[in-house]
Short mmCIF file of C-alpha atoms in Angstrom, two decimals:
data_model
loop_
_atom_site.label_atom_id
_atom_site.label_comp_id
_atom_site.label_asym_id
_atom_site.label_seq_id
_atom_site.Cartn_x
_atom_site.Cartn_y
_atom_site.Cartn_z
CA UNK A 1 -44.65 -117.32 -73.01
CA UNK A 2 -42.15 -115.99 -75.50
CA UNK A 3 -44.19 -112.86 -75.84
CA UNK A 4 -44.43 -112.54 -72.12
CA UNK A 5 -40.66 -113.05 -71.85
CA UNK A 6 -40.10 -110.41 -74.50
CA UNK A 7 -42.41 -108.02 -72.70
CA UNK A 8 -40.72 -108.77 -69.43
CA UNK A 9 -37.29 -108.36 -71.00
CA UNK A 10 -38.47 -105.10 -72.51
CA UNK A 11 -39.74 -104.00 -69.12
CA UNK A 12 -36.45 -105.14 -67.53
CA UNK A 13 -34.50 -103.14 -70.13
CA UNK A 14 -36.69 -100.11 -69.49
CA UNK A 15 -36.29 -100.62 -65.76
CA UNK A 16 -32.50 -101.01 -66.18
CA UNK A 17 -32.39 -97.84 -68.28
CA UNK A 18 -34.59 -96.11 -65.70
CA UNK A 19 -32.40 -97.49 -62.93
CA UNK A 20 -29.26 -96.25 -64.68
CA UNK A 21 -30.89 -92.86 -65.26
CA UNK A 22 -31.88 -92.71 -61.63
CA UNK A 23 -28.41 -93.91 -60.61
CA UNK A 24 -26.91 -91.08 -62.75
CA UNK A 25 -29.34 -88.64 -61.15
CA UNK A 26 -28.40 -90.07 -57.76
CA UNK A 27 -24.67 -89.66 -58.49
CA UNK A 28 -25.28 -86.11 -59.74
CA UNK A 29 -27.34 -85.31 -56.63
CA UNK A 30 -24.72 -86.89 -54.37
CA UNK A 31 -22.02 -84.86 -56.16
CA UNK A 32 -24.14 -81.72 -55.79
CA UNK A 33 -24.76 -82.59 -52.13
CA UNK A 34 -21.01 -83.00 -51.59
CA UNK A 35 -20.36 -79.70 -53.36
CA UNK A 36 -23.02 -78.03 -51.19
CA UNK A 37 -21.44 -79.55 -48.07
CA UNK A 38 -18.02 -78.22 -49.12
CA UNK A 39 -19.57 -74.86 -49.95
CA UNK A 40 -21.38 -74.73 -46.57
CA UNK A 41 -18.19 -75.71 -44.73
CA UNK A 42 -16.29 -72.95 -46.55
CA UNK A 43 -19.06 -70.47 -45.75
CA UNK A 44 -19.02 -71.62 -42.11
CA UNK A 45 -15.23 -71.15 -42.01
CA UNK A 46 -15.56 -67.73 -43.64
CA UNK A 47 -18.28 -66.82 -41.17
CA UNK A 48 -16.13 -68.02 -38.26
CA UNK A 49 -13.18 -66.00 -39.59
CA UNK A 50 -15.44 -62.97 -39.92
CA UNK A 51 -16.70 -63.44 -36.35
CA UNK A 52 -13.11 -63.66 -35.10
CA UNK A 53 -12.20 -60.55 -37.07
CA UNK A 54 -15.18 -58.69 -35.61
CA UNK A 55 -14.20 -59.85 -32.11
CA UNK A 56 -10.63 -58.64 -32.66
CA UNK A 57 -11.93 -55.30 -33.94
CA UNK A 58 -14.22 -55.08 -30.92
CA UNK A 59 -11.31 -55.73 -28.56
CA UNK A 60 -9.21 -53.16 -30.39
CA UNK A 61 -12.02 -50.61 -30.22
CA UNK A 62 -12.45 -51.36 -26.51
CA UNK A 63 -8.74 -50.71 -25.94
CA UNK A 64 -8.95 -47.51 -27.97
CA UNK A 65 -11.99 -46.38 -25.98
CA UNK A 66 -10.15 -47.07 -22.72
CA UNK A 67 -7.14 -45.09 -23.97
CA UNK A 68 -9.44 -42.28 -25.07
CA UNK A 69 -11.11 -42.22 -21.65
CA UNK A 70 -7.71 -42.11 -19.94
CA UNK A 71 -6.58 -39.37 -22.29
CA UNK A 72 -9.78 -37.42 -21.65
CA UNK A 73 -9.29 -37.78 -17.88
CA UNK A 74 -5.70 -36.54 -18.19
CA UNK A 75 -6.85 -33.64 -20.35
CA UNK A 76 -9.56 -32.76 -17.81
CA UNK A 77 -6.94 -32.81 -15.05
CA UNK A 78 -4.54 -30.71 -17.13
CA UNK A 79 -7.38 -28.30 -17.93
CA UNK A 80 -8.14 -27.95 -14.22
CA UNK A 81 -4.46 -27.26 -13.51
CA UNK A 82 -4.29 -24.71 -16.30
CA UNK A 83 -7.44 -22.99 -15.02
CA UNK A 84 -5.91 -22.85 -11.53
CA UNK A 85 -2.75 -21.37 -13.02
CA UNK A 86 -4.86 -18.88 -14.95
CA UNK A 87 -6.65 -17.82 -11.76
CA UNK A 88 -3.29 -17.45 -10.00
CA UNK A 89 -1.94 -15.43 -12.92
CA UNK A 90 -5.00 -13.16 -12.79
CA UNK A 91 -4.50 -12.67 -9.05
CA UNK A 92 -0.81 -11.90 -9.62
CA UNK A 93 -1.74 -9.46 -12.38
CA UNK A 94 -4.21 -7.72 -10.09
CA UNK A 95 -1.58 -7.64 -7.34
CA UNK A 96 0.96 -6.21 -9.77
CA UNK A 97 -1.54 -3.59 -10.91
CA UNK A 98 -2.26 -2.74 -7.30
CA UNK A 99 1.49 -2.69 -6.69
CA UNK A 100 1.94 -0.41 -9.68
CA UNK A 101 -0.75 1.89 -8.30
CA UNK A 102 1.05 1.80 -4.95
CA UNK A 103 4.31 2.36 -6.79
CA UNK A 104 2.82 5.34 -8.60
CA UNK A 105 1.62 6.73 -5.26
CA UNK A 106 5.06 6.08 -3.73
CA UNK A 107 6.67 7.78 -6.73
CA UNK A 108 4.41 10.79 -6.31
CA UNK A 109 5.20 10.87 -2.58
CA UNK A 110 8.89 10.65 -3.43
CA UNK A 111 8.48 13.61 -5.82
CA UNK A 112 6.76 15.66 -3.11
CA UNK A 113 9.46 14.67 -0.61
CA UNK A 114 12.17 15.63 -3.14
CA UNK A 115 10.54 19.04 -3.64
CA UNK A 116 10.45 19.54 0.13
CA UNK A 117 14.09 18.43 0.42
CA UNK A 118 15.09 20.88 -2.32
CA UNK A 119 13.22 23.69 -0.53
CA UNK A 120 14.84 22.75 2.79
CA UNK A 121 18.26 22.59 1.10
CA UNK A 122 17.74 25.99 -0.46
CA UNK A 123 16.62 27.52 2.81
CA UNK A 124 19.45 25.71 4.64
CA UNK A 125 21.98 27.20 2.24
CA UNK A 126 20.52 30.64 2.83
CA UNK A 127 20.66 30.07 6.58
CA UNK A 128 24.24 28.81 6.32
CA UNK A 129 25.20 31.92 4.32
CA UNK A 130 23.58 34.07 6.97
CA UNK A 131 25.44 32.14 9.67
CA UNK A 132 28.72 32.54 7.79
CA UNK A 133 28.01 36.21 7.33
CA UNK A 134 27.16 36.51 11.03
CA UNK A 135 30.31 34.50 11.92
CA UNK A 136 32.41 36.84 9.79
CA UNK A 137 30.79 39.80 11.50
CA UNK A 138 31.50 38.27 14.89
CA UNK A 139 35.08 37.59 13.80
CA UNK A 140 35.38 41.20 12.74
CA UNK A 141 33.97 42.37 16.08
CA UNK A 142 36.35 40.00 17.89
CA UNK A 143 39.28 41.36 15.90
CA UNK A 144 38.14 44.90 16.72
CA UNK A 145 37.86 44.03 20.37
CA UNK A 146 41.36 42.56 20.30
CA UNK A 147 42.60 45.68 18.64
CA UNK A 148 40.89 47.82 21.24
CA UNK A 149 42.44 45.66 23.97
CA UNK A 150 45.87 46.18 22.48
CA UNK A 151 45.31 49.87 22.08
CA UNK A 152 44.16 50.18 25.61
CA UNK A 153 47.22 48.25 26.83
CA UNK A 154 49.45 50.46 24.89
#
């Protein structure tokens, strides 16, 4: 019985040692489990923060895209206006060129008219000289006739 008690006590000691070893393992595993839980919670928080950051970036990019689309629409409209102005400028340029051609023709016509006016002026002066000469001759004849009238009265 004493031997059996000693064996049993030995077994109990071994079981207590085993139990303590397992309890230590259990505490270590529980500690590791708690650490893993904390680590997972931190990772989950980090992941949530990252998701929020990505969502904010997505919203920001959406706003930028909308602004870019608005800007592109304004630029298209401005481009259309500038093209219309360019067409109008080209038409004005063509009209000015046509006007310059017309102006050149008018200038040439004015030159021809000036030449004709100068010729008419020259011939008019000659005619006026002839008229003055004829008027002087008539005056001389009139004076002669007056003299003859006086002579015949005398």
